[in-house]
Coordinates of C-alpha atoms in Angstrom, one line a residue:
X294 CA 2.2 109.5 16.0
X295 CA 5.3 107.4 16.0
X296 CA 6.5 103.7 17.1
X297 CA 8.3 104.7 20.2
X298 CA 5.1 104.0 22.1
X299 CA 5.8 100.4 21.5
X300 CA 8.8 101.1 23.8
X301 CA 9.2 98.1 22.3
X302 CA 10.5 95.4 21.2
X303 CA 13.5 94.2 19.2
X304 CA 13.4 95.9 16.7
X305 CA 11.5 95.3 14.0
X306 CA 13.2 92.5 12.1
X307 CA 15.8 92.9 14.7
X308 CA 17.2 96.3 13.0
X309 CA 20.9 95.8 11.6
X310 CA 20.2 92.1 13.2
X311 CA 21.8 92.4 15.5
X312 CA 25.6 70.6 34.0
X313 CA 23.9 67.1 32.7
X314 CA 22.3 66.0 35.9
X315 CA 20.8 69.0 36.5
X316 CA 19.5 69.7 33.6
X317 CA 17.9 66.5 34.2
X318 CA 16.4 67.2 37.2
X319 CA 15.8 71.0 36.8
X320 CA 15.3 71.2 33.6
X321 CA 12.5 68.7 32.3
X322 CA 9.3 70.5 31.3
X323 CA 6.3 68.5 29.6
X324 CA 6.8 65.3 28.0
X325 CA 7.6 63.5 31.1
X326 CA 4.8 65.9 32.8
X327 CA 1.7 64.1 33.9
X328 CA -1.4 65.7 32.0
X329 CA -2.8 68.8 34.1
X330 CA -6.3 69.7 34.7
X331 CA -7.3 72.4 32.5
X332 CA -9.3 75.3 33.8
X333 CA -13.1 74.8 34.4
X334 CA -14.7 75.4 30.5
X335 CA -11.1 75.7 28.7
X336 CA -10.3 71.8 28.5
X337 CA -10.7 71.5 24.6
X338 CA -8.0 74.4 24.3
X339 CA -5.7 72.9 27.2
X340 CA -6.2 69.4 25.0
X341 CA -5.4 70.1 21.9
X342 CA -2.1 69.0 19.8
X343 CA -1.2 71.1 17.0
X344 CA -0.9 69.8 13.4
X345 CA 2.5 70.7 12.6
X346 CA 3.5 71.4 9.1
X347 CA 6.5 72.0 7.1
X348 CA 7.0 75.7 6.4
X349 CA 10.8 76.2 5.0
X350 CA 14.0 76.3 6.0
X351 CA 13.9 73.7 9.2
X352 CA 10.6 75.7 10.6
X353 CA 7.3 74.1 11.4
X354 CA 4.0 76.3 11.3
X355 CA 1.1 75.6 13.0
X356 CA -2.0 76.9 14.7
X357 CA -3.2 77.0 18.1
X358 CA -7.3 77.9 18.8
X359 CA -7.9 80.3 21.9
X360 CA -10.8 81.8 22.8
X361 CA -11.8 85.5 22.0
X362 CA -13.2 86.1 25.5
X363 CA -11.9 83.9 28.0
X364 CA -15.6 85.1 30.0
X365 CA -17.2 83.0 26.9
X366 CA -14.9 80.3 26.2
X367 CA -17.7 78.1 24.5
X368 CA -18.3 81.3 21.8
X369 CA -15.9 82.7 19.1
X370 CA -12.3 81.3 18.4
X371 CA -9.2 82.8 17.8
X372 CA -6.7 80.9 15.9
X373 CA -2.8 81.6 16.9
X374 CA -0.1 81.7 14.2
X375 CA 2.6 80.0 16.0
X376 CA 6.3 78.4 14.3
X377 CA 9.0 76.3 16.1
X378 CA 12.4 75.3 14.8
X379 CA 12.9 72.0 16.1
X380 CA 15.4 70.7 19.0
X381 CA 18.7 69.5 17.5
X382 CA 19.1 66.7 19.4
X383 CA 15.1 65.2 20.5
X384 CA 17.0 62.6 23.0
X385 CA 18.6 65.5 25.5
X386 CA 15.4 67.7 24.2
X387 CA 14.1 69.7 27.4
X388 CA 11.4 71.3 26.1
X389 CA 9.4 74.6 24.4
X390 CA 11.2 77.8 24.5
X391 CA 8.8 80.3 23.7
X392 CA 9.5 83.7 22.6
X393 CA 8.1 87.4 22.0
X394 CA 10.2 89.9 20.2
X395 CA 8.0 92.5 22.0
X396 CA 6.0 95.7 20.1
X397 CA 3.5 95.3 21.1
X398 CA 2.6 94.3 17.9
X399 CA 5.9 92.4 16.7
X400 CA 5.6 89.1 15.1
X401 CA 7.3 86.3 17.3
X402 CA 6.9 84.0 14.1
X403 CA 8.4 86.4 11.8
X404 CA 10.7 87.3 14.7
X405 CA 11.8 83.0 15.4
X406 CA 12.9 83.2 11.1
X407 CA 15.0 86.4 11.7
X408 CA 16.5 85.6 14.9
X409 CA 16.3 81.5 15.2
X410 CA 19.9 81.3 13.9
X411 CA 21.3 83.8 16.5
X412 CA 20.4 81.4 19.2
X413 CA 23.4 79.5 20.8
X414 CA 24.4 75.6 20.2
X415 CA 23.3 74.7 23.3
X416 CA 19.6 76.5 23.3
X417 CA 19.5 74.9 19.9
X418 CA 20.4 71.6 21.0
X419 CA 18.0 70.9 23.8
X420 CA 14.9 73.4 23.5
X421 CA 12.4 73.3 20.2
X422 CA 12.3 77.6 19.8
X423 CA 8.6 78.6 19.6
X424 CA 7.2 82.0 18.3
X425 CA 3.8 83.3 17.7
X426 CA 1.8 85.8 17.1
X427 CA -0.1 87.3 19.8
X428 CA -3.5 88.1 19.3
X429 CA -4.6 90.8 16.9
X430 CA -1.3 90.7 15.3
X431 CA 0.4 89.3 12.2
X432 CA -1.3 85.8 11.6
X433 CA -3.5 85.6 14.5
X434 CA -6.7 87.4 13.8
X435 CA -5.0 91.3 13.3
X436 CA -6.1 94.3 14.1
X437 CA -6.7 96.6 10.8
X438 CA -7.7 100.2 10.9
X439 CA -5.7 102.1 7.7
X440 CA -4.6 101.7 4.4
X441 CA -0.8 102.2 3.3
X442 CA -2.2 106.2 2.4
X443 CA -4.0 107.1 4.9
X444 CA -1.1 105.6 8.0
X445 CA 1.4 107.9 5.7
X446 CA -0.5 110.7 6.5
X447 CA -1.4 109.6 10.2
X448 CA 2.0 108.6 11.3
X449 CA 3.5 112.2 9.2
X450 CA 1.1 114.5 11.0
X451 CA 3.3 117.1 13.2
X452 CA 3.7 114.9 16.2
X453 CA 5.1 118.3 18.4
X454 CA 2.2 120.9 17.6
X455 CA 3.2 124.4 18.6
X456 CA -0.2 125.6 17.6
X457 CA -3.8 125.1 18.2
X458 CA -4.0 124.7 14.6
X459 CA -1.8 121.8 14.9
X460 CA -2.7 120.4 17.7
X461 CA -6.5 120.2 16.1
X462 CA -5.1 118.4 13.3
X463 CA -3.4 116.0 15.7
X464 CA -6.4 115.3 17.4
X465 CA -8.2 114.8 14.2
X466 CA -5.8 112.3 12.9
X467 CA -6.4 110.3 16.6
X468 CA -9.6 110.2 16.1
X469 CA -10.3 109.1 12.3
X470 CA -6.9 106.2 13.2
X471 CA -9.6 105.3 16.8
X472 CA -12.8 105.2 13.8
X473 CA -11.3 103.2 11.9
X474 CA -9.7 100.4 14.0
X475 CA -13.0 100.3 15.3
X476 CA -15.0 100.1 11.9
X477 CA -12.7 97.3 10.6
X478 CA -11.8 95.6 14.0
X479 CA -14.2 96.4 16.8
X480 CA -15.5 93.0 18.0
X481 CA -11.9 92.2 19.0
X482 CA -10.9 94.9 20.5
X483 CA -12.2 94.6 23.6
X484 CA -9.7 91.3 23.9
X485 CA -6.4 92.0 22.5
X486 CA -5.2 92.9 25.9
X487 CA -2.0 91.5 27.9
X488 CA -3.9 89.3 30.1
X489 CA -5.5 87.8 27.8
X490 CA -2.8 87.6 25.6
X491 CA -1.1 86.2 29.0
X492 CA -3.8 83.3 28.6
X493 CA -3.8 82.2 25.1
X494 CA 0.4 81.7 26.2
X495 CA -0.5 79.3 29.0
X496 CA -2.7 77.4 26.2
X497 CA -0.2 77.4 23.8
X498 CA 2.2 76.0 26.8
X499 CA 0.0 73.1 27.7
X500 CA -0.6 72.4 23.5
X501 CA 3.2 71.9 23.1
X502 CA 3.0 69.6 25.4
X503 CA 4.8 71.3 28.2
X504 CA 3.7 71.2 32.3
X505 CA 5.9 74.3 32.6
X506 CA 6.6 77.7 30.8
X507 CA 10.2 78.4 29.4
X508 CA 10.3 82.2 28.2
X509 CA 12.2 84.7 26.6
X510 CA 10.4 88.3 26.1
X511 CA 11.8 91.0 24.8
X512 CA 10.6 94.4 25.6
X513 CA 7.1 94.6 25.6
X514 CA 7.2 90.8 25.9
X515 CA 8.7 91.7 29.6
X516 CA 5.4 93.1 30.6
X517 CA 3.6 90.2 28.9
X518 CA 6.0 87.3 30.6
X519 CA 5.5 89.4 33.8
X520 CA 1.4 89.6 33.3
X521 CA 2.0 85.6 33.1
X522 CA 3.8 85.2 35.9
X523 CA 1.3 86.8 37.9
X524 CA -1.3 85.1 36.4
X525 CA 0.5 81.3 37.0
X526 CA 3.3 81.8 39.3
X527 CA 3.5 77.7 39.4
X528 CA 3.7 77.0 35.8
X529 CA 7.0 78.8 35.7
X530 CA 10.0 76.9 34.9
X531 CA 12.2 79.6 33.7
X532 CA 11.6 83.5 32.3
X533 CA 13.9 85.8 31.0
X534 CA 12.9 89.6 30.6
X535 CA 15.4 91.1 28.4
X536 CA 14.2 95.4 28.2
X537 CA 12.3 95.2 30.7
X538 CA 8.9 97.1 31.2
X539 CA 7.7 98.8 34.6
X540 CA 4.4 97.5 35.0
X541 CA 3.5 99.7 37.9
X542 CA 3.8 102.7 36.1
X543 CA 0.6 104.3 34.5
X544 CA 0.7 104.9 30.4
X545 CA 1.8 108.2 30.5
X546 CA 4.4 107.6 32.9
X547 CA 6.0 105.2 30.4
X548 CA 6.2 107.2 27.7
X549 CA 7.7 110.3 29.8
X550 CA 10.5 107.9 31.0
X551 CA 10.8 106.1 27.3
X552 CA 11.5 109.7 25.8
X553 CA 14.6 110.2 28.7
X554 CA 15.4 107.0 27.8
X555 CA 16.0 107.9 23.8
X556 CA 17.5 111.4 25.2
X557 CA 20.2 109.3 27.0
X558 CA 21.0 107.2 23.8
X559 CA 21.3 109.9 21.6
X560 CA 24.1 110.9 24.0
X561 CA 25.7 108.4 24.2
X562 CA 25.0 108.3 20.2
X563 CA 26.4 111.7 19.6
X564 CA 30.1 111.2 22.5
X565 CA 31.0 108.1 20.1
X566 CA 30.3 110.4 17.1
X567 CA 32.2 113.4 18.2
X568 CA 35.5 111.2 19.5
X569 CA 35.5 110.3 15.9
X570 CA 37.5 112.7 13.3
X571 CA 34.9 112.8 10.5
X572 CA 32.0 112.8 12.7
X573 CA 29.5 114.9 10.7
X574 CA 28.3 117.2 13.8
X575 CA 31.3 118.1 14.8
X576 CA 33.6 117.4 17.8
X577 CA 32.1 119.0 21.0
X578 CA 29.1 116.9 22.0
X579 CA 26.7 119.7 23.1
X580 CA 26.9 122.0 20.3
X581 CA 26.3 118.2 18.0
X582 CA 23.0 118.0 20.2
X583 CA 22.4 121.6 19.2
X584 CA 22.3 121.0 15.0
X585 CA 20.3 117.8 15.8
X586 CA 17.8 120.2 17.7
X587 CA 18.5 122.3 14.8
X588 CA 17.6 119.6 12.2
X589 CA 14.2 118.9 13.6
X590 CA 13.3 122.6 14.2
X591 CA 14.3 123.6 10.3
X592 CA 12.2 120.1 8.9
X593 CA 9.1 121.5 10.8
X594 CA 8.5 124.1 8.7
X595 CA 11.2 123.1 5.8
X596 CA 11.1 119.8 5.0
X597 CA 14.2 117.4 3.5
X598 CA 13.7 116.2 0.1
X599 CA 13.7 112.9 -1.1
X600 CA 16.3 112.4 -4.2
X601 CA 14.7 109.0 -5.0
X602 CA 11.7 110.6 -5.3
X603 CA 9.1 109.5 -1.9
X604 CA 6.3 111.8 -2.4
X605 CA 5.9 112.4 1.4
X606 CA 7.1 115.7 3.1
X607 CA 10.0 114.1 5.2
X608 CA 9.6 117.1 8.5
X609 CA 10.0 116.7 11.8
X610 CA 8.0 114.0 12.6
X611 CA 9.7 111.5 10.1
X612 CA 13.3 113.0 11.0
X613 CA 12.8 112.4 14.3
X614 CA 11.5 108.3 14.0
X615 CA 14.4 108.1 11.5
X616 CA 17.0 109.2 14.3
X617 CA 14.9 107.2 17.1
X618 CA 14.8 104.2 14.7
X619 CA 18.9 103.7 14.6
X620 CA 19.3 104.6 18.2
X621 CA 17.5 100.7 19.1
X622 CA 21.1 99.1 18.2
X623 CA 24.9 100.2 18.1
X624 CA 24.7 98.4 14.7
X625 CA 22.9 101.1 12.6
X626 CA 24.8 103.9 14.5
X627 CA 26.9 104.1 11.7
X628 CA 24.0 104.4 9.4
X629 CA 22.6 107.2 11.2
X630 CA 25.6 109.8 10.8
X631 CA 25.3 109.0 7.2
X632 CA 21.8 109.7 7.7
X633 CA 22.9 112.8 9.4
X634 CA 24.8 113.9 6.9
X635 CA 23.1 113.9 3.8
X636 CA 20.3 115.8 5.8
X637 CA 22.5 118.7 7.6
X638 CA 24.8 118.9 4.5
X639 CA 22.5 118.1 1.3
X640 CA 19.1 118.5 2.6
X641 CA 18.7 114.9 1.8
X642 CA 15.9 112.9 4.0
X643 CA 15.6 109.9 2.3
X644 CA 18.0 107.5 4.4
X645 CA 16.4 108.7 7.4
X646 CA 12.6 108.2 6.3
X647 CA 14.2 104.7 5.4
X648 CA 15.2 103.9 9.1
X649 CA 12.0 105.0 9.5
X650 CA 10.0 103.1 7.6
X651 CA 11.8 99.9 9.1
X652 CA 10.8 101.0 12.4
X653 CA 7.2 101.1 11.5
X654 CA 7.1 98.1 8.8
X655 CA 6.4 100.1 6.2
X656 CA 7.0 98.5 2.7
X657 CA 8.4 99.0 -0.3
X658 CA 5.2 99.0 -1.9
X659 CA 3.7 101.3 0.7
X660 CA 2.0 99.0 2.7
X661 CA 1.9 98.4 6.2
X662 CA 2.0 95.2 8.3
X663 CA 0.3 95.7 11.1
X664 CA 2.2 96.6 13.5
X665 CA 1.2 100.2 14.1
X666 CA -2.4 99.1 14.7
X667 CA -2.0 96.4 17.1
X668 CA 0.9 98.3 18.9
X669 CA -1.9 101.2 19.6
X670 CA -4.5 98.4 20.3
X671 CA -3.0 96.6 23.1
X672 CA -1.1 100.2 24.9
X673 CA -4.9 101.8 24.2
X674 CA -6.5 98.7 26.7
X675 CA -3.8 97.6 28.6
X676 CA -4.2 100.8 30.4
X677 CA -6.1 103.8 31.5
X678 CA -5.4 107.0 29.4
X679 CA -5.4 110.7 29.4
X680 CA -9.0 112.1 29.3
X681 CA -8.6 114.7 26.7
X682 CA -6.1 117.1 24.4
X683 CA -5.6 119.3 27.1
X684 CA -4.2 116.5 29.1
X685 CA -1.6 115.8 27.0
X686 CA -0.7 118.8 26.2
X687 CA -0.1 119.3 29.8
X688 CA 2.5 115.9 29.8
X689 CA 3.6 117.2 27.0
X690 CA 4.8 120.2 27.8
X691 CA 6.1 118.4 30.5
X692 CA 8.1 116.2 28.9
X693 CA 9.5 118.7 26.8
X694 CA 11.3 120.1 29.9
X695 CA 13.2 117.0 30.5
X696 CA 13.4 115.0 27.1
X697 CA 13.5 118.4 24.5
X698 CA 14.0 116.5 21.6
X699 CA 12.0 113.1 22.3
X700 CA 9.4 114.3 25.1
X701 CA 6.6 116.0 22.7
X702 CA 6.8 113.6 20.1
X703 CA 6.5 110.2 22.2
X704 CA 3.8 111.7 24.8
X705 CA 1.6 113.1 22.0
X706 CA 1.8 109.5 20.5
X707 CA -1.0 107.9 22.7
X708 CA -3.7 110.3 22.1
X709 CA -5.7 108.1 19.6
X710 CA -6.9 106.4 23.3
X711 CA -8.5 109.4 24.1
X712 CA -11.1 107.5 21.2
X713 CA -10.5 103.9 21.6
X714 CA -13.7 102.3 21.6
X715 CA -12.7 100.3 24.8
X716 CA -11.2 101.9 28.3
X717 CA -10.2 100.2 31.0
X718 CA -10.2 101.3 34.5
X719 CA -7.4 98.7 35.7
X720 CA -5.0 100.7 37.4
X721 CA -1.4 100.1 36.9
X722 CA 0.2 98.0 39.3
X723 CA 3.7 96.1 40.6
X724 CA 3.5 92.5 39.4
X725 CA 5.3 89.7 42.3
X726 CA 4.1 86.5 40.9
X727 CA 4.7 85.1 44.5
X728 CA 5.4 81.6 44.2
X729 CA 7.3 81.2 41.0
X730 CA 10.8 79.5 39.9
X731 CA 13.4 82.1 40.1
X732 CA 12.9 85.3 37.4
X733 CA 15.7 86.5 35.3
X734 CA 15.5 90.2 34.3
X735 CA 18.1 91.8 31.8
X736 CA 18.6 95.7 32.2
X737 CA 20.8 97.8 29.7
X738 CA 22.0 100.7 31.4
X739 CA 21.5 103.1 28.4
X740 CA 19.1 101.6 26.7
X741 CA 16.8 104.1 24.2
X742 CA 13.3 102.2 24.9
X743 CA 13.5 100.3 28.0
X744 CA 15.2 102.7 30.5
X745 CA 17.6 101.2 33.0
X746 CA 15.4 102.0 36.1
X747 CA 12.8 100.0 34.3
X748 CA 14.6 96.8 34.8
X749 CA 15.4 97.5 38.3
X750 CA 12.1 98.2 39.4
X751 CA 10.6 95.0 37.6
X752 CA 13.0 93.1 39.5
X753 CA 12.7 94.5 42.7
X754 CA 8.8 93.8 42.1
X755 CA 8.9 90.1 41.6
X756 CA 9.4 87.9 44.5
X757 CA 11.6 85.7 42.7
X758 CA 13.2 89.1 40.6
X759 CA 17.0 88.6 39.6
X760 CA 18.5 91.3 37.9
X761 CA 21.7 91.1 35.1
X762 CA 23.0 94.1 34.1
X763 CA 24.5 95.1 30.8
X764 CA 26.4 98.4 30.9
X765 CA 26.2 99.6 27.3
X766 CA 23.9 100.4 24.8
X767 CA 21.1 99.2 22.7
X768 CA 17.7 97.7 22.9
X769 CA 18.1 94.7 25.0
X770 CA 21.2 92.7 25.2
X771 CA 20.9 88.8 24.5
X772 CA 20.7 88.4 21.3
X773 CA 23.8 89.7 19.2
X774 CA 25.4 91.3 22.4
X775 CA 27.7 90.8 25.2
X776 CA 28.9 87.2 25.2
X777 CA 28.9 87.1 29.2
X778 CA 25.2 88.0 28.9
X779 CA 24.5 85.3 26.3
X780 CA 26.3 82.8 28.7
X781 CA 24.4 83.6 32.0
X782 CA 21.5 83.5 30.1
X783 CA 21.9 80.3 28.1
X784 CA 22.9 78.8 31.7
X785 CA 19.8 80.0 33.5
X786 CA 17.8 78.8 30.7
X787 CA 19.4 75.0 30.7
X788 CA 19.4 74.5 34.4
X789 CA 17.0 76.9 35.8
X790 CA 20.0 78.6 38.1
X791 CA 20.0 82.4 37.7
X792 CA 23.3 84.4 38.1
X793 CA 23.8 86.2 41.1
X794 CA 21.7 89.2 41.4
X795 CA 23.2 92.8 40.7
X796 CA 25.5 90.5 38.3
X797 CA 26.9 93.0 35.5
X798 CA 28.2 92.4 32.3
X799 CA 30.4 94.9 30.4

């Protein structure tokens, strides 16, 4: 049971943190924007204005209402946690930039007060930066199935069975996680979906005021920018998908190709270790691959210790989220050969159950955020799943064959869907969003949760697709990365012209 199913986003917390005329023309969104007809039944949501207060540090909070089933719209509400951080200069203001750090299950308004700073002087300048939380996470009505104890065990449980016995106590922990999300948060389960996530974002475009959508997903917010797209090709102004997601592939699919995707990283993780002198695995890159292989075999039976004194068995499972945790950024590669280290050398676990816990929002206390829950909320309906254990065992063991270290672990990570109180029977599909403003998609050629290919195939999928490259590593490349990324970006973003496609950046 692990994060990597998330395939997505920033990083939580953004892991070791990573022309006038036409923007004139171009560039103008909705204050200038005649008021649009709303759809039939949803014209209080189109018409509301939210009442923005001060909430630290330059932010605004406030909260946008959505319905819970868009079928209903007259029925329950939803109310959307959403923060902005203000244009710099309200006379060349253009408009709304709204983000998503991805997950899913990320909060965008924790995400704006990480990241808002990271933006460039120009984004800064002329856009007011929105984040929110989608629905069922953070501050917007979340999903809640565990307590801090019982998602220790569930996320600790041997994640690679090699035994019916284990794979029995697998399934049991998939099914008591599906129970209890459904006990605690059943009624909105049925709508914490993409699409209508998708929705509440064209609400919250035409409450800020805006007759068309500027955006910037990450990740998982990729797919839900996409989903968008599709949805209202016309209200697009401008989209970037940074790590980007391959809608057309089935749930499976994406996790076999996420767990090549970490393979490749920790590759390219372990050549920069071994060109070093004190690299703790050693100088010849396959037999580095070997002692991590090594590592996770010995912590399945043997677990590391924790010197600080966690009470929870750090084995395979958390070993391996710990080394999948720091492969998301170059930043915390560093950290991980310490990591290494102390656990080859000393038996030590406990820096890599901390890279861990970051990945899952696990805190100090032992508490969760909610992350976990709505991540396997939104992948268990967005989607149809595998029918039963023997399924996955079968991807699994397919997996294995071409992702030894990764494959097992992320595959077996959806089977609480087998359970989920809700199925759909939406097939996957290519999304074109025919008819929109041009679409920027970012690719990062060796990126650990978003492969490559994904990126390419998105792109090649939208009519409008345009596809920047970054050749390097990490999890998605704007923020904190190449500088001729940030620049192509920043200009698409301000004038609505994309590079040219197959641009790369290096």
């Amino acid at each position: 049971m692990n994060a990597l199913r998330r395939g997505t986003g920033l990083p939580h917390r953004i892991l070791a943190v990573l022309a006038a005329a036409a923007l004139m023309l171009s560039g103008c969104s909705g204050d200038s924007s005649p008021k649009e007809q709303a759809p039939s039944g949803l014209e209080r949501y189109y018409a509301q204005e939210p009442s923005w207060r001060d909430c630290r540090d330059g932010f605004e909070c406030a909260t946008v209402e959505v319905p819970l089933d868009y079928a209903k719209p007259q029925g329950e509400r939803l109310a959307l946690s959403v923060i902005r951080l203000p244009a710099r200069d309200r006379g060349e203001r253009i408009g709304s930039l709204i983000t998503n750090p991805g997950g899913p299950g990320s909060s965008g308004v924790q995400f704006l007060r990480d990241a808002g700073a990271l933006f460039g002087e120009r984004i800064r300048d002329r856009f007011d930066l929105i984040g929110f939380d989608p629905r069922g996470v953070g501050g917007s009505a979340p999903v809640r199935c565990l307590d801090g104890p019982r998602m220790d065990r569930f996320l600790g449980t041997d994640a690679s069975p090699d035994d019916t016995r284990e794979v029995e106590a697998l399934r049991a922990e998939g099914r008591a996680f599906a129970d209890a999300c459904k006990a605690r948060s059943g009624p909105r389960l049925p709508h914490v979906g993409t699409a209508d996530a998708a929705r509440d974002m064209d609400v919250l475009r035409a409450a800020l005021g805006d007759g068309k959508l500027t955006y910037l997903g990450f990740s998982y917010g990729t797919y839900l920018g996409a989903v968008y797209a599709e949805q209202f090709p016309r209200k697009v102004r401008a989209m970037v998908l940074d790590g980007a997601v391959d809608p057309a592939l089935s749930a499976t699919d994406l996790l076999i190709e996420q767990a090549k995707g970490f393979e490749t990283a920790l590759r390219a993780f372990v050549e920069d270790c071994t060109a070093a002198l004190d690299c703790p695995l050693g100088s010849d890159p396959e037999a580095a691959l070997d002692k991590i292989t090594d590592l996770q075999r010995q912590t399945d039976s043997a677990p590391l210790t924790s010197p600080r004194g966690d009470p929870r068995p750090i084995n395979e499972t958390w070993v391996t989220t710990g080394i999948a945790a720091a492969l998301y950024t170059k930043a915390s590669w560093p950290t991980l050969r310490q990591a290494l280290a102390a656990a080859i050398y000393d038996n030590d676990g406990d820096l890599l159950l901390t890279l861990a816990d970051q990945l899952y929002d696990r805190r100090p206390d032992g508490s969760y955020g909610n992350l976990m829950e709505a991540n396997m909320a939104v992948n268990c309906v967005d989607k149809p799943n595998l029918p039963d254990v023997a399924a996955y065992q079968k991807e699994a063991d397919k997996a294995a064959r071409t992702a030894p270290r990764f494959g097992p672990y992320v595959v077996w990570s959806g089977l609480p869907c087998i359970y989920w109180p809700v199925q759909t029977t939406e097939s996957p599909r290519p999304l074109s969003a025919k008819g929109s403003a041009p679409i920027l998609v970012i690719g990062t050629t060796r990126d650990p949760a978003t492969p490559y290919r994904w990126a390419q195939a998105l792109s090649s999928q939208l009519a409008s697709g345009v596809l920047l490259t970054f050749d390097g590593d990490g999890h998605t490349a704007y923020l904190g990365g190449s500088p001729c990324i940030t620049q192509a970006t920043d200009r698409y973003l301000l004038t609505t012209t994309p590079p040219a496609d197959g641009t790369v950046c290096r």
